[in-house]
């Protein structure tokens, strides 16, 4: 029993009329895992979560919770509490009554209800507000009430729909550590829907990236970051430069790729097989690119590009360049490294990187 | 509020409001003053102060019968119209369906029909099904006229509700009926009370339709017309003042309920 995944999406499709919101979602969620589902708005991430909660019914396929098929089972018969983006706290009830709500629905006797609610309020550090009205609480306090209300039944799984989006940046970071701490202590499964990469990548064990109803990639944050599966993921992460070309020669050690710019050398990927002449796309992380003055001798890959702008916020700077062929490039470097090059707009520079920093996108 | 406003516009707006209030309340105030005047005809200068006309209506059993009819009709209409209005408003809140704009238009239509036409139509229909000429007919007719008001009030309240609230209650283990009891009704409670009082006030004051369908079971406004047709009596002023005080009380109570502090959207 413990080996079965807590959740199994078995080829789940959701259509609203002729619009396909979720296309063949097929994945499993392990017990005790923190899974983030990430994508821009309208990508189907919330619909996926709502199907798990029982607020939408899949059009095709099955959803298994703890090995049991739950399609068609109404949400009030599942134990899949959700933390809502709007929080959806009951404004006519006190904090304590809000937290007691699901126990009341399960006909837990009054004394026990009170005790269990207070235990959770205490655990989340808001016991002193038990008798307040919701309208008297701050955003962060409301967040904690919403968490306590969902956790009071001690469910096996907790669903979170962009719960931090209404908080300011400072509180967001604090609540992130509260959430991941809570998840580790409780050992229950969290399914967390977000459009924010920093939230997903800092908290989750695994991340699902969705776009237009399709799952683009599932993996640990590190896997996704180092080895984006396709152009969408590489672009979505926003820190990679993607080049298109065709395979000129594939040796055991290195591949030569012919692009519109010039020929580039890659370390041969072990997991991708391609025949000579077939199209290849590869990504180079903006952190792995360096800048130098034109004419600097360089043994690896290099390309000439013109500076179009820069962002100098925080610990590192991002320089935006454009090649003669019109492709945009991003280079992210520490301020110290940039001191040696002239990065005024209009300046031509040499962008260079090592063959081992090229990642072939296997899904392209 | 009036921080940067042109003083001329400001003054004109104040004048406008004052004039409106005078036009609305001067006749009512006049009727109230004359109801306490000893003269038989409402003319100036005033005679002496007198509660004679109040004593007369107090002693008139027909006025009492009319008053009790009005009260009975009002209470029943408030209950029925609020129930129907709640159903209509919740349907609009909860469901999306083909032809919803038509449904809403039809449900909110009755107050736009001229009352004389409404009264005639009600009389024609109710007599066909043998329900005319008694208290029930007035209740039915007023129920139809008042439910749109109840629906509008409750719909306004529901529109202030976080649309996720109901689903959140389902998600926390409450089925649809339990959620109705524990979430929808508590949230709309101020509007439900307001609807009860407003529909009661509307029914209390309604004359034309009641005149058509009431037969011998006259409500107070119908009775007043009866007085007027027989003779000009200052008793009308007395009844009018009392009726106004009752109606305005209902409306004020409804207003107070609707601005319940805990129901403010957070």
XYZ file of C-alpha atoms in Angstrom, chain B residues 77-216:
140
model
C -46.318 38.167 1.145
C -42.990 38.950 2.835
C -42.399 35.269 3.576
C -43.460 34.008 0.143
C -41.776 36.757 -1.888
C -38.505 36.440 0.037
C -38.460 32.672 -0.443
C -39.139 33.012 -4.180
C -36.696 35.899 -4.478
C -33.969 33.917 -2.731
C -34.521 30.981 -5.076
C -34.358 33.251 -8.094
C -31.245 35.046 -6.903
C -29.422 31.846 -5.950
C -30.230 30.296 -9.317
C -28.665 33.312 -10.974
C -25.603 33.128 -8.683
C -25.000 29.413 -8.961
C -25.883 28.346 -12.477
C -24.988 29.304 -16.004
C -27.522 28.117 -18.528
C -28.878 28.840 -21.973
C -31.371 31.705 -21.929
C -30.281 33.096 -18.577
C -30.744 36.762 -19.608
C -34.336 35.913 -20.600
C -34.868 34.180 -17.263
C -33.563 37.223 -15.390
C -35.636 39.662 -17.432
C -38.809 37.652 -16.846
C -38.103 37.228 -13.139
C -37.482 40.938 -12.610
C -40.299 42.112 -14.911
C -43.419 42.401 -12.674
C -42.682 45.868 -11.176
C -42.467 47.349 -14.678
C -46.001 46.311 -15.601
C -48.526 49.142 -15.006
C -50.392 48.220 -11.845
C -53.833 48.683 -13.367
C -52.990 46.187 -16.099
C -51.426 43.889 -13.539
C -54.540 44.151 -11.349
C -56.914 43.464 -14.234
C -54.834 40.524 -15.427
C -54.651 39.115 -11.910
C -58.402 39.488 -11.476
C -59.089 37.803 -14.811
C -56.744 34.931 -14.029
C -57.633 34.418 -10.381
C -61.385 34.475 -11.027
C -60.871 31.864 -13.748
C -59.255 29.560 -11.167
C -61.755 30.572 -8.446
C -59.240 32.352 -6.252
C -60.510 35.909 -6.539
C -62.183 38.036 -3.922
C -60.450 36.819 -0.798
C -57.296 37.343 1.218
C -55.425 34.587 -0.613
C -55.907 36.391 -3.914
C -54.285 39.527 -2.527
C -51.424 37.426 -1.151
C -50.860 35.743 -4.521
C -51.016 39.008 -6.452
C -48.725 40.826 -4.043
C -46.365 37.834 -3.917
C -45.903 38.141 -7.670
C -45.300 41.874 -7.439
C -42.900 41.724 -4.495
C -40.624 38.774 -5.277
C -38.561 40.768 -7.824
C -37.697 43.250 -5.058
C -36.592 40.414 -2.781
C -34.651 38.842 -5.632
C -32.870 42.102 -6.445
C -31.813 42.649 -2.821
C -30.582 39.095 -2.288
C -28.884 39.029 -5.680
C -26.934 42.152 -4.759
C -25.723 40.493 -1.583
C -24.759 37.278 -3.354
C -22.789 39.282 -5.891
C -20.592 40.513 -3.013
C -19.750 36.941 -2.052
C -16.397 35.443 -2.971
C -17.429 32.947 -5.665
C -15.023 30.399 -4.166
C -16.759 30.458 -0.791
C -19.398 27.900 -1.634
C -16.948 25.544 -3.335
C -14.615 25.933 -0.348
C -17.380 24.715 1.950
C -18.034 21.716 -0.317
C -14.318 21.020 -0.370
C -14.261 21.059 3.434
C -16.868 18.296 3.584
C -20.254 20.026 3.462
C -22.706 18.721 0.865
C -24.850 21.169 -1.072
C -27.701 21.371 1.452
C -25.427 21.702 4.443
C -23.451 24.401 2.632
C -26.676 26.249 1.876
C -27.456 26.223 5.590
C -23.996 27.019 6.914
C -22.586 29.350 4.259
C -25.097 30.776 1.779
C -27.852 31.609 4.262
C -25.562 33.102 6.954
C -23.848 35.205 4.309
C -27.109 36.494 2.808
C -28.879 36.851 6.160
C -28.841 40.687 6.259
C -30.279 40.763 2.746
C -32.914 38.168 3.635
C -34.143 40.290 6.544
C -34.018 43.416 4.413
C -36.045 41.653 1.729
C -38.650 40.594 4.311
C -39.163 44.174 5.465
C -39.112 45.778 2.037
C -41.559 43.316 0.489
C -43.812 43.836 3.518
C -43.666 47.603 3.019
C -44.423 47.277 -0.707
C -47.410 45.065 -0.008
C -48.522 47.393 2.794
C -48.759 50.377 0.446
C -49.996 48.679 -2.689
C -53.450 49.800 -3.691
C -54.423 49.146 -7.311
C -53.903 45.412 -7.523
C -55.400 44.876 -4.085
C -58.433 46.915 -5.152
C -58.997 44.643 -8.141
C -58.616 41.288 -6.451
C -59.554 41.809 -2.792
C -63.349 41.704 -3.032
C -64.764 42.177 0.450
